[in-house]
Amino acid sequence: MSSIVFASIPVHGHITPLLAVAEKFVKRGDDVRFVTGSRYADKVAATGASFVPLPPEADFDDRNIAESFPERARLRGLKAVAFDIENVFSRPAKLQYDAIDAAIAAQPADAVLAEQNFLGAAFLLAHQRAARPAVVICGVIPLCIDSRDTAPFGMGLPPARVLNRHRNAALAPLHRRILRQGNRTLNDLHRQVHGLDMPDTMMNWYRRADAFVQFSVSAFEYPMSDTPTALHFVGPLSAAGSRIPLPDWWGELDGTRPVIHVTQGTFANGDYDQAIAPTLHALADEDVLVVVATGGRPLDTLPPLPGNARAANYLPYDELLPRTAVYVTNGGYGGVQYALRYGVPIVATGGKEDKPEVGARVAWSGVGRRIRSERPTAGALRRDILAVLHEPRYRQASKRIAADMAAAPGFAGLAEVVDGLIADSPASHGDPAAVDAEKV
């Protein structure tokens, strides 16, 4: 039995995949603790893991992100990315590290599994390997490692057909300037903890991790000639969606009309004009059935539904997606991975956070179309939804990725990586240096 600590910022799309993984480690007999925000305490407990709260200063309610960060609403594009990295990710890093450090001090851990944006895990890597657990990054958003072969993360730019590296190099100074304050904040906090500068930036510390396990397949990621040797693709790891009761209108999904499913996930779902409202308007006169999931928001917050639309707070994806012809989204990574597991083609609109990167990969991989606007017109959505519905190439590309996902190792692949790192740790081999380190 191993002792494993999970760590995630308190955001639904980041924590949900890790909850599913934590439950699997618990079921195989490992001792599992989970460091995250207070609103997820019950969900952590439901997995069988022990909940470890973040300090209040590092905690927030992702359902009311505007209350915690009101100035965020005015920002767009890279400025929004820079704000999130500075305030949502960088500033809590020391408090996150303190929470992990206290958990390890109370009970030694063999491995820490953290999602990319839990930057407190980066501070663990300043300790020698003999004095710390293995650190495994769990990729629950698009791969965001700096590379000469990719544009800076957050710009939503796929590889260029010509002069790709030149373009990327030209964009790098702009990206560094926009993220400068976030990197300074993270470096200052690192110095407070270790008395040393952080050896790299917040977008590249992942290369020092003992392993980086991406919850997707390589076909949905841009090729990199400088890929870290510790990078592994295991396919999507997400909770089963079929535990949700079927709505009373479920019988209408009988195959007589193509099903267009539209959702804005559980995080960026306060403004229905990002995807849901214009989709309802765009398809009101089409011979399709539009199925809406509000991501938990009350149904009476929706705009009026046309006659060919049905809605629910949540829907059982393992039942819905095999019946879905097109998946319309504002770019949530987890939902896109779920749709691709079933070979469903996608239309992605614009948004903040990592959503421009998700949309760019949707278009680049051929599995669907991308609308760059955060508030697309009904006309643009109608054009792209009908194209994805009627042009076979999109579903063919989605099915190719679905086949890759079906062949991916999934949880077994992640467990193999974790178990291998634990078995190779200095402490497991009785290394005297590990014993000395533990006394420090």
Short mmCIF file of C-alpha atoms in Angstrom, two decimals:
data_model
loop_
_atom_site.label_atom_id
_atom_site.label_comp_id
_atom_site.label_asym_id
_atom_site.label_seq_id
_atom_site.Cartn_x
_atom_site.Cartn_y
_atom_site.Cartn_z
CA MET A 1 0.00 0.00 0.00
CA SER A 2 1.30 3.43 -0.99
CA SER A 3 0.60 6.81 0.57
CA ILE A 4 -0.53 9.27 -2.09
CA VAL A 5 -1.42 12.95 -1.82
CA PHE A 6 -3.55 14.59 -4.51
CA ALA A 7 -3.61 18.35 -4.96
CA SER A 8 -5.88 20.57 -7.03
CA ILE A 9 -7.01 24.17 -7.12
CA PRO A 10 -10.72 24.37 -6.18
CA VAL A 11 -12.06 24.47 -9.75
CA HIS A 12 -14.52 21.84 -10.95
CA GLY A 13 -12.84 21.06 -14.27
CA HIS A 14 -9.48 20.56 -12.57
CA ILE A 15 -10.60 18.56 -9.56
CA THR A 16 -13.17 16.25 -11.19
CA PRO A 17 -10.70 14.07 -13.13
CA LEU A 18 -8.50 13.77 -10.06
CA LEU A 19 -11.44 12.71 -7.89
CA ALA A 20 -12.09 9.82 -10.28
CA VAL A 21 -8.42 8.83 -10.14
CA ALA A 22 -8.22 9.18 -6.35
CA GLU A 23 -11.18 6.82 -5.99
CA LYS A 24 -9.39 4.19 -8.08
CA PHE A 25 -6.26 4.40 -5.93
CA VAL A 26 -8.43 4.07 -2.81
CA LYS A 27 -10.16 1.00 -4.24
CA ARG A 28 -6.87 -0.74 -4.93
CA GLY A 29 -5.89 -0.24 -1.27
CA ASP A 30 -3.72 2.87 -1.19
CA ASP A 31 -3.89 5.51 1.53
CA VAL A 32 -5.08 8.65 -0.26
CA ARG A 33 -5.33 12.25 0.92
CA PHE A 34 -6.66 15.13 -1.15
CA VAL A 35 -5.64 18.78 -0.76
CA THR A 36 -8.18 21.19 -2.25
CA GLY A 37 -10.88 23.76 -1.49
CA SER A 38 -13.54 23.42 1.19
CA ARG A 39 -16.53 23.19 -1.12
CA TYR A 40 -15.19 19.86 -2.42
CA ALA A 41 -14.80 18.24 1.00
CA ASP A 42 -17.86 16.00 0.56
CA LYS A 43 -16.84 14.98 -2.96
CA VAL A 44 -13.39 14.01 -1.69
CA ALA A 45 -14.92 12.01 1.15
CA ALA A 46 -17.16 10.18 -1.34
CA THR A 47 -14.06 8.78 -3.05
CA GLY A 48 -12.81 7.30 0.22
CA ALA A 49 -9.88 9.72 0.36
CA SER A 50 -9.16 11.96 3.34
CA PHE A 51 -9.87 15.65 2.78
CA VAL A 52 -7.07 18.13 3.55
CA PRO A 53 -8.27 21.75 3.34
CA LEU A 54 -6.37 24.53 1.67
CA PRO A 55 -5.73 27.55 3.90
CA PRO A 56 -8.65 30.01 3.61
CA GLU A 57 -6.44 32.55 1.81
CA ALA A 58 -5.83 30.01 -0.98
CA ASP A 59 -9.44 28.85 -1.16
CA PHE A 60 -12.27 30.26 -3.26
CA ASP A 61 -15.64 29.18 -4.62
CA ASP A 62 -15.33 28.59 -8.36
CA ARG A 63 -19.10 29.01 -8.75
CA ASN A 64 -18.71 32.67 -7.73
CA ILE A 65 -15.31 33.48 -9.22
CA ALA A 66 -16.45 37.05 -9.96
CA GLU A 67 -16.93 37.70 -6.24
CA SER A 68 -13.39 36.62 -5.44
CA PHE A 69 -11.83 38.37 -8.44
CA PRO A 70 -14.26 41.11 -9.63
CA GLU A 71 -11.66 42.85 -11.81
CA ARG A 72 -11.27 39.65 -13.88
CA ALA A 73 -14.56 40.20 -15.73
CA ARG A 74 -13.16 43.17 -17.71
CA LEU A 75 -10.23 41.27 -19.17
CA ARG A 76 -9.90 39.38 -22.44
CA GLY A 77 -7.27 37.32 -24.24
CA LEU A 78 -3.75 37.23 -22.88
CA LYS A 79 -4.52 39.86 -20.25
CA ALA A 80 -7.10 37.49 -18.79
CA VAL A 81 -4.54 34.68 -18.88
CA ALA A 82 -1.97 36.89 -17.15
CA PHE A 83 -4.48 37.88 -14.46
CA ASP A 84 -5.36 34.25 -13.72
CA ILE A 85 -1.72 33.21 -13.53
CA GLU A 86 -0.90 36.11 -11.22
CA ASN A 87 -3.89 35.97 -8.88
CA VAL A 88 -5.58 32.59 -9.18
CA PHE A 89 -2.46 30.44 -9.60
CA SER A 90 0.74 32.22 -8.51
CA ARG A 91 -0.26 34.06 -5.33
CA PRO A 92 -1.64 30.95 -3.57
CA ALA A 93 1.47 28.85 -4.37
CA LYS A 94 3.22 29.21 -1.00
CA LEU A 95 0.02 28.47 0.92
CA GLN A 96 -0.56 25.44 -1.30
CA TYR A 97 2.97 24.25 -0.62
CA ASP A 98 2.48 24.78 3.10
CA ALA A 99 -0.64 22.60 3.01
CA ILE A 100 1.19 19.78 1.22
CA ASP A 101 4.24 20.13 3.45
CA ALA A 102 2.09 19.92 6.58
CA ALA A 103 0.28 16.85 5.24
CA ILE A 104 3.59 15.12 4.51
CA ALA A 105 4.97 16.07 7.92
CA ALA A 106 1.90 14.57 9.59
CA GLN A 107 2.18 11.38 7.55
CA PRO A 108 4.95 10.67 5.01
CA ALA A 109 3.81 10.33 1.41
CA ASP A 110 5.26 8.27 -1.42
CA ALA A 111 3.88 10.45 -4.21
CA VAL A 112 2.14 13.77 -4.80
CA LEU A 113 -0.20 13.94 -7.81
CA ALA A 114 -1.02 17.55 -8.69
CA GLU A 115 -2.80 19.13 -11.63
CA GLN A 116 -0.86 21.71 -13.65
CA ASN A 117 -2.17 24.85 -12.01
CA PHE A 118 -1.46 23.79 -8.43
CA LEU A 119 1.83 25.67 -8.42
CA GLY A 120 2.62 24.81 -4.82
CA ALA A 121 3.78 21.45 -6.15
CA ALA A 122 6.59 23.24 -8.01
CA PHE A 123 8.08 24.26 -4.65
CA LEU A 124 8.41 20.60 -3.65
CA LEU A 125 10.87 20.08 -6.49
CA ALA A 126 13.46 22.30 -4.80
CA HIS A 127 14.06 19.47 -2.32
CA GLN A 128 16.40 16.66 -3.27
CA ARG A 129 14.57 13.58 -4.48
CA ALA A 130 15.67 11.65 -1.39
CA ALA A 131 13.88 14.16 0.84
CA ARG A 132 10.54 14.38 -0.93
CA PRO A 133 7.84 12.24 -2.50
CA ALA A 134 7.69 11.68 -6.24
CA VAL A 135 5.92 14.58 -7.96
CA VAL A 136 3.58 13.63 -10.80
CA ILE A 137 1.80 16.30 -12.83
CA CYS A 138 -1.67 15.28 -13.99
CA GLY A 139 -2.57 17.02 -17.23
CA VAL A 140 -6.23 18.04 -16.94
CA ILE A 141 -5.95 20.99 -19.35
CA PRO A 142 -4.19 21.21 -22.75
CA LEU A 143 -0.48 20.53 -22.58
CA CYS A 144 1.14 23.82 -21.59
CA ILE A 145 4.87 23.09 -21.59
CA ASP A 146 6.94 25.72 -23.38
CA SER A 147 8.39 24.41 -26.64
CA ARG A 148 10.11 25.89 -29.65
CA ASP A 149 7.52 24.06 -31.76
CA THR A 150 4.41 25.63 -30.20
CA ALA A 151 3.11 29.14 -29.76
CA PRO A 152 3.11 30.46 -26.18
CA PHE A 153 0.27 28.93 -24.18
CA GLY A 154 -2.89 31.00 -23.99
CA MET A 155 -2.70 32.50 -27.48
CA GLY A 156 -4.81 29.75 -29.00
CA LEU A 157 -2.51 29.40 -32.01
CA PRO A 158 -1.87 26.03 -33.66
CA PRO A 159 1.49 25.29 -35.31
CA ALA A 160 2.06 27.50 -38.36
CA ARG A 161 2.37 25.82 -41.74
CA VAL A 162 5.50 27.81 -42.59
CA LEU A 163 8.19 29.40 -40.40
CA ASN A 164 6.56 27.92 -37.31
CA ARG A 165 9.58 28.23 -35.02
CA HIS A 166 10.29 31.76 -36.21
CA ARG A 167 6.72 32.76 -35.42
CA ASN A 168 6.90 31.16 -31.98
CA ALA A 169 10.21 32.84 -31.18
CA ALA A 170 8.81 36.22 -32.23
CA LEU A 171 5.80 35.79 -29.94
CA ALA A 172 7.82 34.64 -26.92
CA PRO A 173 8.96 38.12 -25.74
CA LEU A 174 5.36 39.39 -25.79
CA HIS A 175 4.25 36.40 -23.78
CA ARG A 176 7.05 36.85 -21.24
CA ARG A 177 6.12 40.51 -20.83
CA ILE A 178 2.45 39.75 -20.21
CA LEU A 179 3.30 37.02 -17.67
CA ARG A 180 6.19 38.91 -16.06
CA GLN A 181 4.36 39.86 -12.89
CA GLY A 182 3.04 36.35 -12.35
CA ASN A 183 6.54 34.94 -12.67
CA ARG A 184 7.91 37.58 -10.30
CA THR A 185 5.27 36.74 -7.71
CA LEU A 186 6.00 33.04 -7.97
CA ASN A 187 9.75 33.63 -7.74
CA ASP A 188 9.36 35.86 -4.67
CA LEU A 189 7.31 33.18 -2.93
CA HIS A 190 9.85 30.52 -3.90
CA ARG A 191 12.59 32.62 -2.29
CA GLN A 192 10.50 32.93 0.87
CA VAL A 193 10.29 29.14 1.10
CA HIS A 194 13.74 28.06 -0.10
CA GLY A 195 15.92 31.19 -0.13
CA LEU A 196 16.59 30.55 -3.82
CA ASP A 197 15.16 31.77 -7.11
CA MET A 198 12.80 29.43 -8.87
CA PRO A 199 14.95 27.82 -11.59
CA ASP A 200 12.32 28.22 -14.31
CA THR A 201 9.00 29.88 -15.12
CA MET A 202 5.49 28.86 -14.22
CA MET A 203 4.98 27.64 -17.80
CA ASN A 204 8.02 25.39 -17.79
CA TRP A 205 8.49 23.99 -14.29
CA TYR A 206 6.69 20.84 -15.42
CA ARG A 207 9.89 19.68 -17.12
CA ARG A 208 11.43 19.15 -13.67
CA ALA A 209 8.61 16.95 -12.42
CA ASP A 210 9.34 13.26 -11.99
CA ALA A 211 6.55 12.52 -14.45
CA PHE A 212 3.93 14.40 -16.46
CA VAL A 213 0.86 12.30 -17.24
CA GLN A 214 -1.48 13.94 -19.75
CA PHE A 215 -5.12 12.85 -19.55
CA SER A 216 -5.52 12.71 -23.33
CA VAL A 217 -3.86 11.17 -26.39
CA SER A 218 -1.01 12.51 -28.47
CA ALA A 219 -3.26 12.94 -31.54
CA PHE A 220 -5.01 15.82 -29.75
CA GLU A 221 -1.74 17.57 -28.93
CA TYR A 222 0.72 19.47 -31.08
CA PRO A 223 3.92 17.57 -31.93
CA MET A 224 7.03 18.77 -30.11
CA SER A 225 10.59 17.83 -31.00
CA ASP A 226 11.65 18.71 -27.44
CA THR A 227 9.01 16.67 -25.64
CA PRO A 228 10.06 15.85 -22.05
CA THR A 229 11.12 12.24 -21.65
CA ALA A 230 8.87 12.00 -18.58
CA LEU A 231 5.70 12.85 -20.55
CA HIS A 232 3.09 10.09 -20.82
CA PHE A 233 -0.29 10.08 -22.57
CA VAL A 234 -2.81 7.79 -20.88
CA GLY A 235 -6.12 8.92 -22.40
CA PRO A 236 -8.97 10.72 -20.64
CA LEU A 237 -9.61 9.81 -17.02
CA SER A 238 -12.96 11.14 -15.92
CA ALA A 239 -15.89 10.26 -13.73
CA ALA A 240 -18.66 8.13 -15.19
CA GLY A 241 -21.53 10.33 -16.29
CA SER A 242 -24.26 7.69 -16.16
CA ARG A 243 -25.05 8.07 -12.45
CA ILE A 244 -27.34 11.00 -13.25
CA PRO A 245 -31.07 10.15 -13.53
CA LEU A 246 -32.60 10.37 -16.99
CA PRO A 247 -34.90 13.37 -17.62
CA ASP A 248 -38.53 12.70 -18.47
CA TRP A 249 -38.00 13.71 -22.11
CA TRP A 250 -35.23 11.14 -22.66
CA GLY A 251 -37.43 8.98 -24.89
CA GLU A 252 -37.31 11.67 -27.57
CA LEU A 253 -33.66 10.74 -28.22
CA ASP A 254 -34.88 7.92 -30.44
CA GLY A 255 -32.77 8.60 -33.53
CA THR A 256 -35.49 10.27 -35.56
CA ARG A 257 -33.68 13.61 -35.40
CA PRO A 258 -29.95 14.39 -35.04
CA VAL A 259 -29.09 15.39 -31.48
CA ILE A 260 -27.06 18.57 -31.02
CA HIS A 261 -25.79 18.81 -27.46
CA VAL A 262 -24.76 22.23 -26.17
CA THR A 263 -23.21 23.05 -22.81
CA GLN A 264 -20.99 25.63 -21.16
CA GLY A 265 -19.76 23.27 -18.48
CA THR A 266 -19.80 24.06 -14.78
CA PHE A 267 -17.40 27.01 -14.59
CA ALA A 268 -17.96 29.57 -17.35
CA ASN A 269 -21.72 29.08 -17.50
CA GLY A 270 -22.94 32.41 -16.14
CA ASP A 271 -23.27 34.02 -19.58
CA TYR A 272 -25.43 31.87 -21.84
CA ASP A 273 -24.50 34.05 -24.84
CA GLN A 274 -21.16 32.21 -24.99
CA ALA A 275 -22.76 29.12 -26.56
CA ILE A 276 -26.19 28.06 -25.30
CA ALA A 277 -28.37 31.04 -26.25
CA PRO A 278 -27.01 31.54 -29.79
CA THR A 279 -27.18 27.79 -30.45
CA LEU A 280 -30.85 27.69 -29.45
CA HIS A 281 -31.54 30.63 -31.76
CA ALA A 282 -29.41 29.24 -34.60
CA LEU A 283 -31.13 25.86 -34.69
CA ALA A 284 -34.71 26.82 -33.78
CA ASP A 285 -35.98 26.13 -37.29
CA GLU A 286 -33.77 23.11 -38.06
CA ASP A 287 -34.93 19.49 -38.01
CA VAL A 288 -32.70 18.61 -35.06
CA LEU A 289 -33.17 18.07 -31.33
CA VAL A 290 -31.10 20.52 -29.26
CA VAL A 291 -30.19 19.13 -25.84
CA VAL A 292 -28.93 21.64 -23.26
CA ALA A 293 -27.04 21.00 -20.02
CA THR A 294 -26.76 24.02 -17.74
CA GLY A 295 -23.91 22.62 -15.63
CA GLY A 296 -25.96 22.91 -12.46
CA ARG A 297 -27.61 26.29 -12.98
CA PRO A 298 -31.40 26.36 -12.49
CA LEU A 299 -33.39 25.67 -15.63
CA ASP A 300 -35.40 28.85 -15.18
CA THR A 301 -32.23 30.86 -15.83
CA LEU A 302 -32.20 29.67 -19.45
CA PRO A 303 -33.60 31.78 -22.27
CA PRO A 304 -36.94 30.57 -23.69
CA LEU A 305 -36.51 27.16 -25.31
CA PRO A 306 -37.70 26.70 -28.89
CA GLY A 307 -39.92 23.73 -29.65
CA ASN A 308 -36.99 21.53 -30.70
CA ALA A 309 -34.96 22.04 -27.50
CA ARG A 310 -34.84 20.15 -24.19
CA ALA A 311 -32.81 20.98 -21.08
CA ALA A 312 -31.50 19.56 -17.82
CA ASN A 313 -29.10 20.67 -15.11
CA TYR A 314 -26.83 17.68 -15.76
CA LEU A 315 -27.02 14.79 -18.20
CA PRO A 316 -25.59 11.25 -18.18
CA TYR A 317 -22.83 11.55 -20.76
CA ASP A 318 -22.23 7.83 -21.14
CA GLU A 319 -25.84 7.60 -22.28
CA LEU A 320 -26.10 10.92 -24.13
CA LEU A 321 -22.91 11.06 -26.19
CA PRO A 322 -23.50 7.84 -28.16
CA ARG A 323 -26.75 9.50 -29.32
CA THR A 324 -25.13 12.87 -30.10
CA ALA A 325 -24.36 14.08 -33.63
CA VAL A 326 -22.54 17.32 -32.71
CA TYR A 327 -21.17 18.57 -29.38
CA VAL A 328 -21.27 22.37 -29.00
CA THR A 329 -19.14 23.84 -26.21
CA ASN A 330 -17.39 26.99 -25.06
CA GLY A 331 -14.22 24.94 -24.83
CA GLY A 332 -14.08 23.07 -21.53
CA TYR A 333 -11.25 20.52 -21.79
CA GLY A 334 -12.91 17.75 -19.83
CA GLY A 335 -16.12 17.87 -21.84
CA VAL A 336 -14.23 17.88 -25.13
CA GLN A 337 -12.23 14.82 -24.05
CA TYR A 338 -15.45 13.09 -23.05
CA ALA A 339 -17.05 13.81 -26.44
CA LEU A 340 -13.99 12.54 -28.27
CA ARG A 341 -14.11 9.26 -26.33
CA TYR A 342 -17.35 8.61 -28.21
CA GLY A 343 -16.17 9.95 -31.58
CA VAL A 344 -18.49 12.97 -31.47
CA PRO A 345 -17.41 15.93 -33.62
CA ILE A 346 -17.26 19.34 -31.98
CA VAL A 347 -18.00 23.02 -32.45
CA ALA A 348 -16.06 25.13 -29.94
CA THR A 349 -16.66 28.81 -29.27
CA GLY A 350 -14.20 31.22 -27.67
CA GLY A 351 -13.64 31.91 -23.99
CA LYS A 352 -11.11 32.56 -21.24
CA GLU A 353 -8.86 30.28 -19.19
CA ASP A 354 -7.54 27.44 -21.37
CA LYS A 355 -10.53 27.53 -23.73
CA PRO A 356 -8.74 29.22 -26.68
CA GLU A 357 -6.18 26.40 -26.54
CA VAL A 358 -8.92 23.75 -26.53
CA GLY A 359 -10.66 25.35 -29.49
CA ALA A 360 -7.40 25.60 -31.42
CA ARG A 361 -6.77 21.89 -30.92
CA VAL A 362 -10.32 21.03 -32.01
CA ALA A 363 -9.71 22.75 -35.35
CA TRP A 364 -6.09 21.60 -35.75
CA SER A 365 -6.89 17.92 -35.12
CA GLY A 366 -9.77 18.01 -37.59
CA VAL A 367 -12.42 16.87 -35.10
CA GLY A 368 -14.53 19.98 -35.53
CA ARG A 369 -14.70 23.72 -36.04
CA ARG A 370 -13.67 26.64 -33.88
CA ILE A 371 -15.36 30.01 -33.55
CA ARG A 372 -12.92 32.45 -31.99
CA SER A 373 -15.54 34.81 -30.56
CA GLU A 374 -16.51 34.48 -26.89
CA ARG A 375 -20.03 35.62 -27.85
CA PRO A 376 -20.62 34.12 -31.31
CA THR A 377 -23.53 35.07 -33.52
CA ALA A 378 -26.35 32.66 -34.22
CA GLY A 379 -25.43 32.79 -37.89
CA ALA A 380 -21.83 31.70 -37.27
CA LEU A 381 -22.95 28.85 -35.04
CA ARG A 382 -25.59 27.68 -37.49
CA ARG A 383 -23.02 27.61 -40.31
CA ASP A 384 -20.45 25.64 -38.34
CA ILE A 385 -22.84 23.26 -36.59
CA LEU A 386 -24.50 22.27 -39.86
CA ALA A 387 -21.11 21.87 -41.55
CA VAL A 388 -19.88 19.57 -38.78
CA LEU A 389 -23.19 17.70 -38.86
CA HIS A 390 -23.19 17.07 -42.60
CA GLU A 391 -19.51 16.80 -43.57
CA PRO A 392 -18.24 13.27 -42.74
CA ARG A 393 -14.59 14.31 -42.31
CA TYR A 394 -15.21 15.74 -38.85
CA ARG A 395 -16.79 12.60 -37.45
CA GLN A 396 -14.13 10.48 -39.16
CA ALA A 397 -11.39 12.47 -37.41
CA SER A 398 -13.23 12.22 -34.09
CA LYS A 399 -13.56 8.47 -34.47
CA ARG A 400 -9.81 8.16 -35.13
CA ILE A 401 -9.10 9.91 -31.85
CA ALA A 402 -11.76 7.81 -30.12
CA ALA A 403 -9.88 4.70 -31.29
CA ASP A 404 -6.64 6.10 -29.84
CA MET A 405 -8.41 6.78 -26.56
CA ALA A 406 -9.85 3.27 -26.46
CA ALA A 407 -6.33 1.87 -26.90
CA ALA A 408 -4.78 4.17 -24.28
CA PRO A 409 -3.86 2.58 -20.93
CA GLY A 410 -6.04 4.88 -18.81
CA PHE A 411 -5.76 4.49 -15.05
CA ALA A 412 -3.49 1.47 -15.42
CA GLY A 413 -0.99 3.66 -17.26
CA LEU A 414 -1.04 6.33 -14.57
CA ALA A 415 -0.72 3.72 -11.81
CA GLU A 416 2.24 2.15 -13.59
CA VAL A 417 4.02 5.51 -13.70
CA VAL A 418 3.30 6.24 -10.03
CA ASP A 419 4.24 2.76 -8.85
CA GLY A 420 7.46 2.84 -10.87
CA LEU A 421 8.53 6.14 -9.33
CA ILE A 422 7.77 4.88 -5.84
CA ALA A 423 9.69 1.65 -6.44
CA ASP A 424 12.69 3.62 -7.74
CA SER A 425 12.74 6.16 -4.91
CA PRO A 426 15.93 6.31 -2.83
CA ALA A 427 14.02 5.41 0.34
CA SER A 428 12.65 2.18 -1.19
CA HIS A 429 16.22 1.02 -1.86
CA GLY A 430 17.47 1.83 1.61
CA ASP A 431 19.65 4.67 0.31
CA PRO A 432 21.59 6.16 3.29
CA ALA A 433 21.14 9.61 1.76
CA ALA A 434 17.38 9.21 2.04
CA VAL A 435 17.66 8.34 5.71
CA ASP A 436 19.89 11.37 6.32
CA ALA A 437 17.52 13.59 4.36
CA GLU A 438 14.56 12.50 6.43
CA LYS A 439 16.39 13.66 9.57
CA VAL A 440 16.80 17.17 8.21
#
